[in-house]
GROMACS .gro file of C-alpha atoms in nm:
model
  309
    1MET     CA    1   0.000   0.000   0.000
    2SER     CA    2   0.288   0.242   0.069
    3SER     CA    3   0.381   0.251  -0.300
    4ARG     CA    4   0.044   0.379  -0.416
    5THR     CA    5   0.020   0.745  -0.498
    6LEU     CA    6  -0.256   0.958  -0.354
    7ALA     CA    7  -0.404   1.004  -0.699
    8ILE     CA    8  -0.436   0.631  -0.760
    9VAL     CA    9  -0.579   0.572  -0.416
   10ALA     CA   10  -0.841   0.837  -0.485
   11LEU     CA   11  -0.917   0.683  -0.821
   12THR     CA   12  -0.961   0.332  -0.690
   13ALA     CA   13  -1.168   0.448  -0.395
   14LEU     CA   14  -1.421   0.608  -0.626
   15ALA     CA   15  -1.444   0.336  -0.890
   16LEU     CA   16  -1.740   0.108  -0.958
   17THR     CA   17  -1.861  -0.108  -0.671
   18ALA     CA   18  -1.835  -0.479  -0.744
   19ALA     CA   19  -2.073  -0.642  -0.506
   20ALA     CA   20  -2.376  -0.415  -0.473
   21PRO     CA   21  -2.635  -0.514  -0.735
   22PRO     CA   22  -2.672  -0.415  -1.003
   23ALA     CA   23  -2.346  -0.212  -0.986
   24VAL     CA   24  -2.334  -0.167  -1.361
   25ALA     CA   25  -2.422   0.193  -1.447
   26ALA     CA   26  -2.167   0.454  -1.344
   27PRO     CA   27  -2.238   0.686  -1.050
   28ALA     CA   28  -2.319   1.050  -1.114
   29HIS     CA   29  -2.019   1.234  -1.257
   30PRO     CA   30  -1.953   1.595  -1.348
   31ALA     CA   31  -1.947   1.681  -1.717
   32VAL     CA   32  -1.615   1.619  -1.890
   33HIS     CA   33  -1.494   1.860  -2.155
   34GLY     CA   34  -1.229   1.630  -2.295
   35PRO     CA   35  -1.162   1.520  -2.652
   36GLU     CA   36  -1.425   1.335  -2.852
   37VAL     CA   37  -1.153   1.111  -2.994
   38ILE     CA   38  -0.885   0.954  -2.774
   39HIS     CA   39  -0.581   0.824  -2.958
   40LEU     CA   40  -0.457   0.486  -2.840
   41PRO     CA   41  -0.114   0.337  -2.920
   42ASP     CA   42  -0.061   0.233  -3.281
   43GLY     CA   43  -0.116  -0.141  -3.327
   44PHE     CA   44  -0.296  -0.171  -2.991
   45GLN     CA   45  -0.615  -0.336  -3.124
   46PRO     CA   46  -0.850  -0.236  -2.839
   47GLU     CA   47  -1.153  -0.436  -2.734
   48GLY     CA   48  -1.268  -0.370  -2.378
   49ILE     CA   49  -1.315  -0.051  -2.177
   50ALA     CA   50  -1.379   0.021  -1.809
   51ILE     CA   51  -1.425   0.355  -1.631
   52GLY     CA   52  -1.441   0.415  -1.258
   53GLY     CA   53  -1.533   0.717  -1.051
   54LEU     CA   54  -1.273   0.958  -1.185
   55PRO     CA   55  -1.218   1.047  -1.551
   56TYR     CA   56  -0.983   0.766  -1.652
   57ALA     CA   57  -1.059   0.487  -1.898
   58TYR     CA   58  -0.891   0.148  -1.911
   59PHE     CA   59  -0.852  -0.037  -2.240
   60GLY     CA   60  -0.742  -0.394  -2.314
   61SER     CA   61  -0.537  -0.506  -2.614
   62ARG     CA   62  -0.636  -0.800  -2.833
   63VAL     CA   63  -0.273  -0.840  -2.938
   64ASP     CA   64  -0.091  -0.910  -2.615
   65GLY     CA   65  -0.326  -0.825  -2.328
   66ASP     CA   66  -0.164  -0.494  -2.231
   67ILE     CA   67  -0.381  -0.257  -2.026
   68TYR     CA   68  -0.373   0.111  -2.124
   69ARG     CA   69  -0.509   0.392  -1.907
   70ALA     CA   70  -0.615   0.723  -2.067
   71GLY     CA   71  -0.737   1.046  -1.910
   72LEU     CA   72  -1.078   1.150  -2.037
   73VAL     CA   73  -0.993   1.517  -1.986
   74THR     CA   74  -0.654   1.523  -2.159
   75GLY     CA   75  -0.673   1.216  -2.382
   76ARG     CA   76  -0.320   1.122  -2.277
   77GLY     CA   77  -0.231   0.784  -2.133
   78ARG     CA   78   0.014   0.499  -2.090
   79VAL     CA   79   0.033   0.123  -2.053
   80ILE     CA   80  -0.005   0.040  -1.684
   81SER     CA   81   0.010  -0.341  -1.705
   82GLN     CA   82   0.199  -0.563  -1.947
   83GLY     CA   83  -0.015  -0.842  -2.087
   84PRO     CA   84   0.062  -1.215  -2.086
   85GLY     CA   85   0.079  -1.236  -2.466
   86THR     CA   86  -0.288  -1.336  -2.496
   87PRO     CA   87  -0.587  -1.100  -2.533
   88SER     CA   88  -0.755  -0.872  -2.284
   89LEU     CA   89  -1.116  -0.832  -2.396
   90GLY     CA   90  -1.405  -0.735  -2.164
   91LEU     CA   91  -1.311  -0.528  -1.858
   92LYS     CA   92  -1.481  -0.417  -1.538
   93LEU     CA   93  -1.338  -0.211  -1.252
   94ASP     CA   94  -1.444  -0.245  -0.890
   95HIS     CA   95  -1.426   0.009  -0.607
   96ARG     CA   96  -1.110  -0.154  -0.474
   97GLY     CA   97  -0.918  -0.064  -0.786
   98ARG     CA   98  -0.923  -0.417  -0.925
   99LEU     CA   99  -0.967  -0.465  -1.298
  100PHE     CA  100  -1.143  -0.788  -1.395
  101VAL     CA  101  -1.025  -0.901  -1.739
  102ALA     CA  102  -1.173  -1.151  -1.987
  103GLY     CA  103  -0.892  -1.337  -2.160
  104GLY     CA  104  -1.043  -1.423  -2.499
  105THR     CA  105  -0.869  -1.711  -2.676
  106GLY     CA  106  -0.638  -1.745  -2.377
  107GLY     CA  107  -0.932  -1.914  -2.204
  108ASP     CA  108  -0.858  -1.732  -1.880
  109ALA     CA  109  -0.962  -1.450  -1.650
  110ARG     CA  110  -0.730  -1.214  -1.466
  111VAL     CA  111  -0.766  -0.962  -1.186
  112ILE     CA  112  -0.525  -0.669  -1.200
  113ASP     CA  113  -0.443  -0.405  -0.940
  114VAL     CA  114  -0.461  -0.079  -1.135
  115ALA     CA  115  -0.241   0.098  -0.878
  116ASP     CA  116   0.070  -0.095  -0.977
  117GLY     CA  117  -0.041  -0.308  -1.273
  118LEU     CA  118   0.031  -0.636  -1.096
  119VAL     CA  119  -0.184  -0.943  -1.156
  120LEU     CA  120  -0.352  -1.029  -0.826
  121ARG     CA  121  -0.486  -1.362  -0.949
  122SER     CA  122  -0.525  -1.549  -1.275
  123TYR     CA  123  -0.784  -1.818  -1.346
  124ALA     CA  124  -0.760  -2.087  -1.614
  125LEU     CA  125  -1.127  -2.115  -1.711
  126GLN     CA  126  -1.107  -2.352  -2.007
  127THR     CA  127  -0.878  -2.628  -2.131
  128VAL     CA  128  -1.063  -2.655  -2.464
  129PRO     CA  129  -1.072  -2.386  -2.738
  130ALA     CA  130  -1.258  -2.091  -2.586
  131PHE     CA  131  -1.334  -1.723  -2.628
  132ILE     CA  132  -1.375  -1.561  -2.287
  133ASN     CA  133  -1.539  -1.244  -2.409
  134ASP     CA  134  -1.694  -1.018  -2.147
  135VAL     CA  135  -1.741  -0.972  -1.774
  136VAL     CA  136  -1.981  -0.800  -1.536
  137LEU     CA  137  -1.970  -0.743  -1.160
  138THR     CA  138  -2.305  -0.808  -0.997
  139GLY     CA  139  -2.468  -1.031  -0.738
  140GLY     CA  140  -2.150  -1.053  -0.532
  141ALA     CA  141  -1.951  -1.209  -0.816
  142ALA     CA  142  -1.771  -1.151  -1.144
  143TRP     CA  143  -1.946  -1.326  -1.434
  144TYR     CA  144  -1.769  -1.414  -1.760
  145THR     CA  145  -1.910  -1.521  -2.097
  146ASP     CA  146  -1.753  -1.778  -2.330
  147SER     CA  147  -1.861  -1.713  -2.688
  148ALA     CA  148  -1.740  -2.056  -2.802
  149ASN     CA  149  -1.889  -2.278  -2.531
  150PRO     CA  150  -2.234  -2.267  -2.362
  151VAL     CA  151  -2.112  -2.187  -2.014
  152LEU     CA  152  -2.070  -1.889  -1.783
  153PHE     CA  153  -1.789  -1.861  -1.532
  154LYS     CA  154  -1.850  -1.714  -1.189
  155LEU     CA  155  -1.589  -1.574  -0.952
  156PRO     CA  156  -1.773  -1.553  -0.617
  157LEU     CA  157  -1.638  -1.259  -0.417
  158GLY     CA  158  -1.595  -1.324  -0.049
  159HIS     CA  159  -1.613  -1.104   0.258
  160HIS     CA  160  -1.467  -0.760   0.177
  161GLY     CA  161  -1.441  -0.869  -0.185
  162GLY     CA  162  -1.197  -1.153  -0.133
  163LEU     CA  163  -1.101  -1.334  -0.453
  164PRO     CA  164  -1.185  -1.705  -0.477
  165ALA     CA  165  -0.932  -1.983  -0.530
  166GLN     CA  166  -1.107  -2.095  -0.847
  167ALA     CA  167  -1.395  -2.013  -1.077
  168VAL     CA  168  -1.733  -2.187  -1.081
  169ARG     CA  169  -1.871  -2.325  -1.408
  170VAL     CA  170  -2.237  -2.238  -1.473
  171PRO     CA  171  -2.373  -2.420  -1.781
  172ILE     CA  172  -2.603  -2.217  -2.006
  173THR     CA  173  -2.943  -2.384  -2.042
  174GLY     CA  174  -3.286  -2.287  -2.170
  175ALA     CA  175  -3.363  -2.075  -2.475
  176MET     CA  176  -3.012  -1.976  -2.583
  177LEU     CA  177  -2.883  -2.234  -2.829
  178TYR     CA  178  -2.528  -2.196  -2.950
  179THR     CA  179  -2.482  -2.161  -3.327
  180ALA     CA  180  -2.191  -2.097  -3.561
  181GLY     CA  181  -2.012  -1.768  -3.494
  182ILE     CA  182  -1.996  -1.555  -3.179
  183ASN     CA  183  -2.255  -1.662  -2.923
  184ALA     CA  184  -2.281  -1.530  -2.565
  185ASN     CA  185  -2.096  -1.201  -2.576
  186GLY     CA  186  -2.182  -0.884  -2.384
  187ILE     CA  187  -2.316  -0.930  -2.032
  188THR     CA  188  -2.475  -0.699  -1.776
  189ALA     CA  189  -2.711  -0.713  -1.479
  190THR     CA  190  -3.089  -0.707  -1.489
  191PRO     CA  191  -3.240  -0.382  -1.358
  192ASP     CA  192  -3.337  -0.549  -1.030
  193GLY     CA  193  -2.987  -0.694  -0.982
  194ARG     CA  194  -3.126  -1.047  -0.946
  195GLY     CA  195  -2.998  -1.189  -1.272
  196LEU     CA  196  -2.804  -1.126  -1.590
  197ILE     CA  197  -2.868  -1.007  -1.945
  198VAL     CA  198  -2.659  -1.163  -2.222
  199VAL     CA  199  -2.651  -1.081  -2.593
  200GLN     CA  200  -2.599  -1.357  -2.849
  201SER     CA  201  -2.411  -1.188  -3.132
  202SER     CA  202  -2.478  -1.454  -3.395
  203THR     CA  203  -2.858  -1.432  -3.361
  204GLY     CA  204  -2.905  -1.074  -3.243
  205LYS     CA  205  -3.111  -1.194  -2.947
  206LEU     CA  206  -3.104  -1.080  -2.585
  207PHE     CA  207  -3.152  -1.327  -2.301
  208LYS     CA  208  -3.247  -1.282  -1.941
  209THR     CA  209  -3.026  -1.528  -1.756
  210SER     CA  210  -3.058  -1.655  -1.401
  211TYR     CA  211  -2.756  -1.698  -1.179
  212ALA     CA  212  -2.804  -2.072  -1.239
  213GLY     CA  213  -2.759  -2.022  -1.615
  214MET     CA  214  -3.124  -2.064  -1.725
  215THR     CA  215  -3.193  -1.836  -2.023
  216THR     CA  216  -3.519  -1.690  -2.154
  217GLU     CA  217  -3.535  -1.469  -2.461
  218ILE     CA  218  -3.623  -1.104  -2.402
  219ASP     CA  219  -3.915  -1.006  -2.626
  220LEU     CA  220  -3.806  -0.709  -2.840
  221GLY     CA  221  -4.133  -0.691  -3.034
  222GLY     CA  222  -3.983  -0.822  -3.355
  223GLU     CA  223  -3.660  -0.620  -3.330
  224SER     CA  224  -3.313  -0.770  -3.291
  225VAL     CA  225  -2.956  -0.654  -3.230
  226PRO     CA  226  -2.734  -0.848  -3.475
  227ASN     CA  227  -2.362  -0.821  -3.403
  228GLY     CA  228  -2.453  -0.716  -3.050
  229ASP     CA  229  -2.138  -0.675  -2.845
  230GLY     CA  230  -2.093  -0.464  -2.532
  231LEU     CA  231  -2.392  -0.390  -2.306
  232TRP     CA  232  -2.449  -0.099  -2.067
  233LEU     CA  233  -2.735  -0.073  -1.819
  234HIS     CA  234  -2.855   0.261  -1.680
  235GLY     CA  235  -3.171   0.214  -1.473
  236ARG     CA  236  -3.402   0.025  -1.710
  237ILE     CA  237  -3.231   0.156  -2.022
  238LEU     CA  238  -3.012  -0.102  -2.192
  239SER     CA  239  -2.762   0.019  -2.451
  240VAL     CA  240  -2.633  -0.240  -2.697
  241VAL     CA  241  -2.326  -0.182  -2.915
  242GLN     CA  242  -2.375  -0.341  -3.259
  243ASN     CA  243  -2.012  -0.345  -3.361
  244SER     CA  244  -1.991  -0.388  -3.739
  245LEU     CA  245  -2.309  -0.180  -3.783
  246ASN     CA  246  -2.146   0.116  -3.601
  247VAL     CA  247  -2.458   0.166  -3.389
  248ILE     CA  248  -2.562   0.198  -3.026
  249THR     CA  249  -2.916   0.068  -2.983
  250LYS     CA  250  -3.113   0.207  -2.687
  251ILE     CA  251  -3.372  -0.031  -2.542
  252GLN     CA  252  -3.631   0.045  -2.273
  253LEU     CA  253  -3.677  -0.267  -2.060
  254ASN     CA  254  -3.984  -0.349  -1.854
  255ARG     CA  255  -3.951  -0.397  -1.480
  256ARG     CA  256  -3.880  -0.770  -1.502
  257ALA     CA  257  -3.655  -0.742  -1.810
  258THR     CA  258  -3.877  -0.985  -1.998
  259LYS     CA  259  -3.963  -0.732  -2.271
  260GLY     CA  260  -3.785  -0.442  -2.432
  261THR     CA  261  -3.869  -0.163  -2.675
  262VAL     CA  262  -3.612  -0.018  -2.914
  263VAL     CA  263  -3.615   0.357  -2.851
  264SER     CA  264  -3.336   0.480  -3.076
  265ARG     CA  265  -3.024   0.391  -3.270
  266THR     CA  266  -2.722   0.622  -3.253
  267THR     CA  267  -2.417   0.636  -3.474
  268SER     CA  268  -2.117   0.865  -3.515
  269PRO     CA  269  -1.883   0.945  -3.803
  270ASN     CA  270  -1.603   0.859  -3.561
  271PHE     CA  271  -1.720   0.500  -3.514
  272ASP     CA  272  -1.504   0.233  -3.676
  273VAL     CA  273  -1.644  -0.097  -3.546
  274PRO     CA  274  -1.685  -0.003  -3.179
  275THR     CA  275  -1.708  -0.302  -2.947
  276THR     CA  276  -1.774  -0.219  -2.585
  277ILE     CA  277  -1.909   0.074  -2.390
  278ALA     CA  278  -1.867   0.262  -2.063
  279GLU     CA  279  -2.019   0.579  -1.921
  280TYR     CA  280  -1.881   0.890  -1.758
  281GLY     CA  281  -2.085   1.203  -1.700
  282LYS     CA  282  -2.326   1.242  -1.987
  283ARG     CA  283  -2.103   1.063  -2.235
  284PHE     CA  284  -2.054   0.711  -2.359
  285TYR     CA  285  -1.701   0.599  -2.445
  286LEU     CA  286  -1.635   0.323  -2.696
  287PRO     CA  287  -1.309   0.174  -2.832
  288ASN     CA  288  -1.289   0.130  -3.208
  289ALA     CA  289  -1.177  -0.226  -3.274
  290ARG     CA  290  -1.152  -0.171  -3.652
  291PHE     CA  291  -1.216  -0.540  -3.723
  292SER     CA  292  -1.250  -0.467  -4.095
  293THR     CA  293  -0.906  -0.301  -4.114
  294PRO     CA  294  -0.604  -0.533  -4.158
  295PRO     CA  295  -0.401  -0.487  -3.839
  296THR     CA  296  -0.033  -0.394  -3.845
  297PRO     CA  297   0.197  -0.256  -3.574
  298GLU     CA  298   0.144   0.087  -3.733
  299THR     CA  299  -0.238   0.076  -3.758
  300PRO     CA  300  -0.388   0.368  -3.561
  301TYR     CA  301  -0.661   0.303  -3.307
  302THR     CA  302  -0.894   0.534  -3.117
  303ALA     CA  303  -1.171   0.550  -2.862
  304VAL     CA  304  -1.472   0.775  -2.918
  305ALA     CA  305  -1.690   0.982  -2.688
  306VAL     CA  306  -2.053   1.046  -2.781
  307PRO     CA  307  -2.338   1.210  -2.587
  308ARG     CA  308  -2.547   0.954  -2.402
  309PRO     CA  309  -2.866   0.912  -2.608
   0.00000   0.00000   0.00000
């Protein structure tokens, strides 16, 4: 603890709370008058984003798993944690300054201390080909999706947020049937904090999911969200990033999250296949994955700020 600067301590103390359901939408923040486009390192290939209580965003690299922190006011940043050589995809930050990381094709999950960049614990979730894609903190646990296998992984958080020795496998059952392509992807809490919402990218369907893994399709009245990726919950408003369509779809959920109505679809000329989403003040922030652009070490990458619809 003695090595932590006062600034980092303040940052971690104000970040998102992990255990209090639903603990997904950001707390109230002052308006930020920072850049609309944040430039990330060339060749970084971003995927996930997490923002805590102060104006700093964390991004994960698909290339090597590095974690990059950028100031939302200045746009400047640096790598704070060297990756293991495998991806860092979905990210969530808790109020203790711990970054929960989905490891993609590495089949793992990691928990990183953002104060010093050290890995607090790593979990081997799969021994078969996997795609650990996203994570949410809710219901006293971290929940991870695997887009290649019909299973969720749960990290139960103990007293004072203690990390478990191993993850718990929760098979996906019910209405969600895995198909070719990317299946369970973005994940968030239900508005009442008693369950989960998962998007299936390959079908464009949303599923209400119990903590036991039972899925029921959310009725969108004939609408769908193909290529659905990151999810963000604010009250009963669910925002879905449709990556290759360069769209954020705003959905009004009913109280039980069994039905939803598409309210609006928002795009930006700065979008270039955005994947995930986080909120600060009255803005959404999204990293541009640029999946349709051949990646090189010199390829530029950005994150984009847009007004919250």
